XYZ file of N, CA and C in Angstrom:
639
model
N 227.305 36.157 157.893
C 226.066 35.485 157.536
C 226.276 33.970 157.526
N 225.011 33.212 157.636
C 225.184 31.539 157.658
C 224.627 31.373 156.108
N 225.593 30.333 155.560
C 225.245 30.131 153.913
C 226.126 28.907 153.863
N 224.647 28.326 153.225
C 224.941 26.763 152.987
C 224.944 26.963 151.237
N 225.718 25.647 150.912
C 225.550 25.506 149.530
C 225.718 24.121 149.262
N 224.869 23.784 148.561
C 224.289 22.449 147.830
C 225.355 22.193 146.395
N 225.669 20.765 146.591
C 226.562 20.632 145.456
C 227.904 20.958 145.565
N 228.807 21.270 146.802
C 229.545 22.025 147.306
C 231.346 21.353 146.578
N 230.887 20.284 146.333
C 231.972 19.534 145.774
C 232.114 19.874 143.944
N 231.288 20.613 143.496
C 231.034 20.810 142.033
C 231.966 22.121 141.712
N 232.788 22.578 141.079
C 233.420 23.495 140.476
C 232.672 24.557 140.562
N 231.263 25.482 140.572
C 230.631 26.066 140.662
C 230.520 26.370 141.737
N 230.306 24.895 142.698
C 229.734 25.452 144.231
C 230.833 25.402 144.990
N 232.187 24.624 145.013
C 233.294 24.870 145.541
C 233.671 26.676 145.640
N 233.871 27.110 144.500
C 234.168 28.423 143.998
C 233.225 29.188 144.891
N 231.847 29.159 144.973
C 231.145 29.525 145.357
C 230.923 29.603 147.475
N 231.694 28.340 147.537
C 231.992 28.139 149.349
C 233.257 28.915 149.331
N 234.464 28.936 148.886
C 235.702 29.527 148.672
C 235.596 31.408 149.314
N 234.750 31.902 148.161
C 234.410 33.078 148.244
C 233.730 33.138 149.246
N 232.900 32.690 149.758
C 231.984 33.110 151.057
C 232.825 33.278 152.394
N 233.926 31.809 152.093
C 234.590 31.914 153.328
C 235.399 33.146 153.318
N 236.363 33.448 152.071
C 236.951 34.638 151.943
C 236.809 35.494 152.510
N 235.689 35.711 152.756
C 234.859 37.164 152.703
C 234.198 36.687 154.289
N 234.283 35.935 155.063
C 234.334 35.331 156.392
C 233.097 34.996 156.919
N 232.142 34.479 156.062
C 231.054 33.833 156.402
C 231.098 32.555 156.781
N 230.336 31.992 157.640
C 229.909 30.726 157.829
C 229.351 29.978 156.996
N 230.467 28.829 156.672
C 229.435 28.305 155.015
C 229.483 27.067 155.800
N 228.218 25.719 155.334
C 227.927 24.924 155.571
C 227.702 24.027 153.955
N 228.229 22.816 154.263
C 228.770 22.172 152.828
C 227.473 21.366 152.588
N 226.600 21.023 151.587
C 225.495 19.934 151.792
C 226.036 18.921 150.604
N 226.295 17.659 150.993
C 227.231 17.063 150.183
C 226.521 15.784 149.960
N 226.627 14.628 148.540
C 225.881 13.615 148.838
C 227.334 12.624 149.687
N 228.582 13.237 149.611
C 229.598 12.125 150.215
C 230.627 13.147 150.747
N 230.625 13.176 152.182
C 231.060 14.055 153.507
C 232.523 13.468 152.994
N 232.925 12.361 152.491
C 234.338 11.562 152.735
C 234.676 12.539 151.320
N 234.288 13.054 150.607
C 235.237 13.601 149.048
C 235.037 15.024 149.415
N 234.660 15.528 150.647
C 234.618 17.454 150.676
C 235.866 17.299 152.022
N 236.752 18.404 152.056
C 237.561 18.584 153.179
C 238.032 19.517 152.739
N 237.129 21.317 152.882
C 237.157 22.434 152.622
C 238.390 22.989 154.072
N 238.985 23.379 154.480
C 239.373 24.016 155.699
C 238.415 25.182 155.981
N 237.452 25.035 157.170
C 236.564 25.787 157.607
C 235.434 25.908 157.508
N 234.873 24.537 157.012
C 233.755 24.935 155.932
C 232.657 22.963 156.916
N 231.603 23.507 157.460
C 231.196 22.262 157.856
C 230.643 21.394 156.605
N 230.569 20.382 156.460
C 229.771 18.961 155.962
C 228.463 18.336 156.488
N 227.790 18.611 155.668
C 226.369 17.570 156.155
C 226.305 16.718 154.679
N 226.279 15.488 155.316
C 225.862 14.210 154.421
C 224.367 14.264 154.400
N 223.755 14.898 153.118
C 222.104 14.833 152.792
C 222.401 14.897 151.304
N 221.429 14.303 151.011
C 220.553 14.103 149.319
C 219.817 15.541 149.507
N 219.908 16.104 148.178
C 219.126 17.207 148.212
C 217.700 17.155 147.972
N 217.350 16.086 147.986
C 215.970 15.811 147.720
C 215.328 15.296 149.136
N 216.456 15.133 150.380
C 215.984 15.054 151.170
C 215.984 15.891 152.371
N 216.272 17.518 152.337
C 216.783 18.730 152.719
C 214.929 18.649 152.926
N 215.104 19.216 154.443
C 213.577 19.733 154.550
C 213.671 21.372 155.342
N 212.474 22.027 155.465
C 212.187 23.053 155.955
C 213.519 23.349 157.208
N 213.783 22.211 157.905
C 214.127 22.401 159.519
C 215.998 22.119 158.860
N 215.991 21.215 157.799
C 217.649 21.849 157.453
C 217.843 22.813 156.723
N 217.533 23.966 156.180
C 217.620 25.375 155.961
C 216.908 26.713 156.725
N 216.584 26.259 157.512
C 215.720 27.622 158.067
C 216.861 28.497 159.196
N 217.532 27.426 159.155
C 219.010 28.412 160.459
C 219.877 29.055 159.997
N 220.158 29.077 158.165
C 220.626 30.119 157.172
C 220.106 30.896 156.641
N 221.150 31.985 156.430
C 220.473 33.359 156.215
C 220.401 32.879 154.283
N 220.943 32.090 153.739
C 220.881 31.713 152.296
C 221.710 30.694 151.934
N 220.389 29.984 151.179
C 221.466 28.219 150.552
C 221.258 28.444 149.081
N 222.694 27.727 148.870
C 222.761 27.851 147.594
C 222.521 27.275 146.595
N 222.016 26.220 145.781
C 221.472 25.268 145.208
C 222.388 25.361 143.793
N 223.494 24.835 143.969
C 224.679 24.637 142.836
C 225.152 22.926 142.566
N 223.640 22.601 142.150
C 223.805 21.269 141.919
C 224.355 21.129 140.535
N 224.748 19.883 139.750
C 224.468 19.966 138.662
C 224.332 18.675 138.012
N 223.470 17.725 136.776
C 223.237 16.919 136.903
C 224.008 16.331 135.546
N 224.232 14.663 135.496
C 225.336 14.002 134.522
C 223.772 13.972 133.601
N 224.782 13.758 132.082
C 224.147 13.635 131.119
C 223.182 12.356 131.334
N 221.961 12.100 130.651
C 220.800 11.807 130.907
C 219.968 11.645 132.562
N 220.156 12.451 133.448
C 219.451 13.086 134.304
C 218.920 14.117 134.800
N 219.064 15.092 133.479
C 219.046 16.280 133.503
C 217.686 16.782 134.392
N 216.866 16.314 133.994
C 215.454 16.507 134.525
C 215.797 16.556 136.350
N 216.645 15.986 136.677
C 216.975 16.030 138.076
C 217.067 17.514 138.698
N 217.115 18.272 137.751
C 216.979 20.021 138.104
C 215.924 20.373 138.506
N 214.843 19.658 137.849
C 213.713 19.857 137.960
C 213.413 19.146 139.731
N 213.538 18.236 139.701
C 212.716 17.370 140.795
C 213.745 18.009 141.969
N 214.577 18.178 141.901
C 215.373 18.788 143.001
C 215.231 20.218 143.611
N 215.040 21.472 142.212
C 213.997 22.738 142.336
C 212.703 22.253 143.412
N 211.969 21.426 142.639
C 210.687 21.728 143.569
C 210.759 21.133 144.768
N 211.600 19.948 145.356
C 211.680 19.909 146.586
C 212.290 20.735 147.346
N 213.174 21.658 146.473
C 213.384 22.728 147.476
C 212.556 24.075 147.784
N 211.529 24.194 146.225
C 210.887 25.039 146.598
C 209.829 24.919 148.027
N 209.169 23.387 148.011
C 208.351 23.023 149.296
C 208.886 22.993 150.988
N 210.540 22.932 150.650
C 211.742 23.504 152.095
C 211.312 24.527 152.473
N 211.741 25.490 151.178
C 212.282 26.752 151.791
C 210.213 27.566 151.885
N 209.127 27.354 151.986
C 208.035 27.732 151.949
C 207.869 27.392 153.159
N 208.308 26.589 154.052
C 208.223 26.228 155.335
C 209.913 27.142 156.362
N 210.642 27.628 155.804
C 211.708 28.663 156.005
C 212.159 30.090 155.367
N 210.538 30.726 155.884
C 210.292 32.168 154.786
C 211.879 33.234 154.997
N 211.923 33.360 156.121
C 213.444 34.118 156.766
C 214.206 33.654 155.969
N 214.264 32.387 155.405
C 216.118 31.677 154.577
C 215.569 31.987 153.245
N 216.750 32.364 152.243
C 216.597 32.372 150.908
C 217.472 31.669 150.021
N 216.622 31.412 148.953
C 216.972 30.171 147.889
C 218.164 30.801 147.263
N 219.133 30.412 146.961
C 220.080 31.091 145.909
C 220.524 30.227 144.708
N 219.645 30.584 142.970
C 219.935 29.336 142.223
C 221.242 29.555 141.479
N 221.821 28.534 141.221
C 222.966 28.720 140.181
C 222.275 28.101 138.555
N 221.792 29.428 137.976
C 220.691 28.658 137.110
C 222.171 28.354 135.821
N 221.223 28.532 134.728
C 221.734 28.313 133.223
C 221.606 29.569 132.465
N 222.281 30.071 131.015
C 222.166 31.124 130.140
C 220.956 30.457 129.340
N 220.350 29.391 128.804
C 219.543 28.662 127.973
C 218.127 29.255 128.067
N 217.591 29.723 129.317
C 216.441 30.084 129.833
C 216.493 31.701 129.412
N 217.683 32.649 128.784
C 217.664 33.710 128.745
C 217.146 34.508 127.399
N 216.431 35.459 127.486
C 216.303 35.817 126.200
C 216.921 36.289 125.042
N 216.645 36.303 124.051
C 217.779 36.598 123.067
C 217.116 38.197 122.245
N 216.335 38.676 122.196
C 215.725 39.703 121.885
C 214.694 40.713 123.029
N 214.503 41.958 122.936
C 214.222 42.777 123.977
C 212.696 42.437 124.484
N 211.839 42.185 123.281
C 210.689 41.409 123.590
C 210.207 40.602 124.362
N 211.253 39.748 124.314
C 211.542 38.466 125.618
C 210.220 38.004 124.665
N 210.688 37.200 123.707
C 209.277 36.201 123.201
C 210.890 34.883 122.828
N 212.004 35.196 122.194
C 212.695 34.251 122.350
C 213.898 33.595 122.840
N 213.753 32.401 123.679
C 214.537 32.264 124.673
C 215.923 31.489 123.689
N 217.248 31.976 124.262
C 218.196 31.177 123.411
C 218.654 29.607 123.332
N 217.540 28.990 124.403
C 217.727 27.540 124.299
C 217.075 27.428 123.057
N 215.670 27.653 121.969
C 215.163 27.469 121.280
C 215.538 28.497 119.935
N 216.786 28.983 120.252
C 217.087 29.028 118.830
C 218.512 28.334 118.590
N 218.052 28.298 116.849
C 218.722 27.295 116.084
C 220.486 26.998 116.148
N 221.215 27.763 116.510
C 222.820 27.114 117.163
C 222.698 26.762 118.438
N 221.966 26.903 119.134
C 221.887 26.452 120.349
C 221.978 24.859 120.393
N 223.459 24.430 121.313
C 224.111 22.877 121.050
C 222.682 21.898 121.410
N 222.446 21.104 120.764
C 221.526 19.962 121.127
C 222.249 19.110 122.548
N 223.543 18.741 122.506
C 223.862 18.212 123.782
C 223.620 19.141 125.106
N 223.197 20.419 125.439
C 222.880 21.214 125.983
C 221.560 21.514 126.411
N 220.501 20.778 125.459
C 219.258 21.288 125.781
C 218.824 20.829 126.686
N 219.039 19.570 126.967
C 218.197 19.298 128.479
C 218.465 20.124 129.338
N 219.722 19.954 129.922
C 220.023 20.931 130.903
C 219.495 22.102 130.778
N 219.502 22.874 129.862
C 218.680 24.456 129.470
C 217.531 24.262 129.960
N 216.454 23.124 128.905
C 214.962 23.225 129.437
C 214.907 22.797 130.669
N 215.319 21.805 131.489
C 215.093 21.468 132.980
C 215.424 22.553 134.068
N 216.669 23.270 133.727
C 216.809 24.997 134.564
C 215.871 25.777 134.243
N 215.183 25.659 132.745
C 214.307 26.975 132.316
C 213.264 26.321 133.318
N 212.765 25.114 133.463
C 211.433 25.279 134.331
C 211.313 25.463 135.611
N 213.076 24.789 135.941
C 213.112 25.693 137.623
C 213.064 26.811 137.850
N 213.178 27.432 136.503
C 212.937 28.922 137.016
C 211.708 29.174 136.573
N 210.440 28.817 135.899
C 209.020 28.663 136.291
C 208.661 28.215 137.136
N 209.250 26.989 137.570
C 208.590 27.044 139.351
C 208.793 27.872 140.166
N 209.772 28.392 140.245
C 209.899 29.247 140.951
C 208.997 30.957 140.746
N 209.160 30.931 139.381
C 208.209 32.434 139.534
C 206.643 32.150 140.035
N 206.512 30.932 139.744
C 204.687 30.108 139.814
C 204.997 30.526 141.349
N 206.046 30.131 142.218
C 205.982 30.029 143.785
C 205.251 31.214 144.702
N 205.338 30.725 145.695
C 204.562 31.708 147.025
C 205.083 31.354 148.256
N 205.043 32.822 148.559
C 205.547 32.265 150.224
C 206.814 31.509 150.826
N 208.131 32.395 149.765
C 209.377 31.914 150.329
C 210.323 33.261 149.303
N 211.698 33.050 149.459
C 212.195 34.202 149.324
C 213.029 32.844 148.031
N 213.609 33.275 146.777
C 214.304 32.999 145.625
C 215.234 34.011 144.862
N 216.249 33.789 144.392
C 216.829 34.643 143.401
C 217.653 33.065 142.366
N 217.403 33.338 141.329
C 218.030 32.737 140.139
C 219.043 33.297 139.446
N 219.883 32.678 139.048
C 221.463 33.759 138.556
C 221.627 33.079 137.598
N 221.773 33.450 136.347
C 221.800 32.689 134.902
C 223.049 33.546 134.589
N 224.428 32.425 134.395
C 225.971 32.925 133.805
C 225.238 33.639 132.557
N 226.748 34.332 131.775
C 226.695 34.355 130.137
C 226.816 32.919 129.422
N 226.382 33.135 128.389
C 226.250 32.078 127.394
C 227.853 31.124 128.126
N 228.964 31.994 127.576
C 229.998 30.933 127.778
C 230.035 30.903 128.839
N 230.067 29.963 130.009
C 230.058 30.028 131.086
C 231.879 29.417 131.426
N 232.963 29.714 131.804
C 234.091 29.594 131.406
C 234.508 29.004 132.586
N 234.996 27.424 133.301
C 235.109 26.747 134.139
C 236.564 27.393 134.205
N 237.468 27.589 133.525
C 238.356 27.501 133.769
C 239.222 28.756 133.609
N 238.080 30.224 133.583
C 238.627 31.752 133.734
C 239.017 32.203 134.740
N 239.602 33.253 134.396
C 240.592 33.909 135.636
C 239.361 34.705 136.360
N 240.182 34.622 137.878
C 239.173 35.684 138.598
C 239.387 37.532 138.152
N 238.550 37.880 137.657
C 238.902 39.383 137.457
C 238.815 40.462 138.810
N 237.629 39.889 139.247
C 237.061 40.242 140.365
C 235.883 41.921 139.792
N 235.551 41.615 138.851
C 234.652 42.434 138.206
C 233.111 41.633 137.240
N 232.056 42.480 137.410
C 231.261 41.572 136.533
C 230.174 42.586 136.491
N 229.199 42.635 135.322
C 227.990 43.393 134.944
C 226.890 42.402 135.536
N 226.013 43.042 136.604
C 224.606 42.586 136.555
C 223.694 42.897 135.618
N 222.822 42.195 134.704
C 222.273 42.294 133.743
C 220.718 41.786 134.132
N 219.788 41.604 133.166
C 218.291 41.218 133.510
C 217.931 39.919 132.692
N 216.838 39.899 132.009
C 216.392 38.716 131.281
C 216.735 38.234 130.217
N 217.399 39.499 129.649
C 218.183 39.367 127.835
C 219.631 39.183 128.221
N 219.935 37.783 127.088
C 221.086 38.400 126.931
C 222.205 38.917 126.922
N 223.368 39.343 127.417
C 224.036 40.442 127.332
C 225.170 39.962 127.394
N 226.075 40.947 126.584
C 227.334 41.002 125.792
C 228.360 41.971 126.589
N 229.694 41.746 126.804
C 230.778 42.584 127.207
C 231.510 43.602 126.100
N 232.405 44.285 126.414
C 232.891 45.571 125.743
C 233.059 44.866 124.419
N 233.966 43.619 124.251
C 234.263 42.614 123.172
C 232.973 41.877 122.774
N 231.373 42.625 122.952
C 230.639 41.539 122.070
C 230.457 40.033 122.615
N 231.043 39.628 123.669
C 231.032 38.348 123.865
C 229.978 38.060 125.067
N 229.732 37.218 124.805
C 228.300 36.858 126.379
C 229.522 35.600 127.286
N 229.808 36.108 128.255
C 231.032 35.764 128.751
C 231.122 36.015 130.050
N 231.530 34.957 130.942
C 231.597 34.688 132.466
C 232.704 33.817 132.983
N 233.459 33.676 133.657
C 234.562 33.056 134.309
C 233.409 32.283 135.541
N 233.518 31.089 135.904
C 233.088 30.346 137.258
C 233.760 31.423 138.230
N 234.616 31.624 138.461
C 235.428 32.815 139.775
C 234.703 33.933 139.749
N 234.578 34.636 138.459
C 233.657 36.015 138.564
C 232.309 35.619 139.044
N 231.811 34.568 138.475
C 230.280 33.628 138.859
C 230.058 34.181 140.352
N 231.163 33.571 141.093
C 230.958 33.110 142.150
C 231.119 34.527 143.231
N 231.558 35.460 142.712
C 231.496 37.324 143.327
C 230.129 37.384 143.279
N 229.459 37.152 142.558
C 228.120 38.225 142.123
C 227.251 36.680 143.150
N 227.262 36.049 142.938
C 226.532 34.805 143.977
C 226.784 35.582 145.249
N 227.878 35.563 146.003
C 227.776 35.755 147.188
C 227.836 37.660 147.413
N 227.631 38.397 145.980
C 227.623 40.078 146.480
C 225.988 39.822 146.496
N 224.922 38.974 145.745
C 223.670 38.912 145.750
C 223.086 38.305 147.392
N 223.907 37.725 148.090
C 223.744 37.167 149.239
C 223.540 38.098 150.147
N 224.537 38.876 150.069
C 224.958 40.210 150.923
C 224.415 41.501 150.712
N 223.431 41.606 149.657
C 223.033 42.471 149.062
C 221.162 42.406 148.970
N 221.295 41.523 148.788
C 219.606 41.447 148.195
C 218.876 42.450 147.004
N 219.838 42.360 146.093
C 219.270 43.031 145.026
C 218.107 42.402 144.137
N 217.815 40.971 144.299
C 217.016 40.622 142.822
C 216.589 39.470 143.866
N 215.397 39.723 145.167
C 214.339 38.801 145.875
C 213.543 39.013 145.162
N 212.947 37.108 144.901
C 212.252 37.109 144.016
C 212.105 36.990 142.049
N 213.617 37.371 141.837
C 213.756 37.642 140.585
C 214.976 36.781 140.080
N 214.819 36.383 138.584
C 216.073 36.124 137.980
C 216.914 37.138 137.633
N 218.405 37.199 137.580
C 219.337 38.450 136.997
C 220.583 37.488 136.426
N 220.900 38.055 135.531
C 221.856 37.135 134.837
C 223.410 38.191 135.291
N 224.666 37.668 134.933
C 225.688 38.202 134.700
C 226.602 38.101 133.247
N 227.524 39.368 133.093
C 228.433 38.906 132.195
C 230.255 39.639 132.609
N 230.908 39.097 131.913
C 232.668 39.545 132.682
C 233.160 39.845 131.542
N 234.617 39.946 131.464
C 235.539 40.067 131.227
C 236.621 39.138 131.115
N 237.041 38.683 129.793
C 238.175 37.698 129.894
C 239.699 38.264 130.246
N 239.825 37.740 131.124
C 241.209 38.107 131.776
C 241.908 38.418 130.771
């Protein structure tokens, strides 16, 4: 398959090109600086993701949108979501692949409360939470293009071992054998590219959770 990923230089989306190639896909790097990516195998395009249009994603079978933004630009999730939602609506065949947030997820079966808005939930964290939670309202608001959103566990663990195992889960929530809401970036990055290859959740958010090595 052809699979681009956005942000490709970020710990998330590196991990995320790594595995694709693994597994012997054609990955294409979308980088804001071609001179700091030098993946072996992996092409470079120098673009702003805000300036990605219809005609640079429509020749992949799925891009990955594993941006992530420095403290006080958080909102940049936002403005970067919807220019890609107006891309990929002009490239119905290519599909969006988000690397969302746990913040947007629910914390009870009801789904009335989301765990960015309750009370331990870190204040240095919330932007980022609410600016992913509305990319993923734009996106359900959307029409006329193909999306999937992937929200880690709470701990999202930069620096876990690959297990090479992970639970697909839904809108709540969810905890491993140990109780813990828990994800390794390496396990992250299996279920990103088994959702590529798979098409289990067009259209839909699905969260994951792992296993600490």
């Amino acid at each position: 398959m052809k699979i681009a990923v956005i942000g490709a230089t970020g710990k998330a989306g590196m991990l995320i090109v790594q595995e694709a190639v693994q597994r012997g896909h054609e990955v294409t790097a979308f980088v804001r600086d071609a001179s700091k990516f030098n993946e072996e195998g992996v092409s470079a395009v120098q673009k702003n993701v805000l300036e990605l249009t219809s005609e640079d994603v429509k020749s992949f079978d799925a891009v990955v949108n594993a941006i992530s933004m420095p403290p006080g630009q958080e909102s940049g999730h936002i403005e970067a979501g919807r220019s890609l939602i107006e891309a990929f609506k002009g490239a119905p065949a290519s599909r969006l692949i988000v690397v969302g947030g746990a913040g947007s997820l629910f914390v009870d079966e009801a789904q009335t409360t989301r765990l960015v808005d309750t009370p331990d939930f870190p204040d240095m964290f919330k932007p980022t939470a609410s600016s992913q939670g509305q990319n993923l309202l734009d996106l359900q608001a959307s029409e006329g293009m193909q999306w999937t959103f992937l929200s880690p566990a709470a701990f999202f663990d930069a620096e876990g071992a690959r297990t090479g195992s992970y639970q697909a889960a839904g809108e709540v929530l969810t905890v491993n054998a140990a109780g813990d809401s828990y994800i390794s970036y390496a396990d992250y990055a299996i279920a990103v590219v088994d959702e590529i290859e798979n098409a289990n959740h067009v259209n839909e958010r699905f969260s994951v959770v792992g296993q600490k090595a």
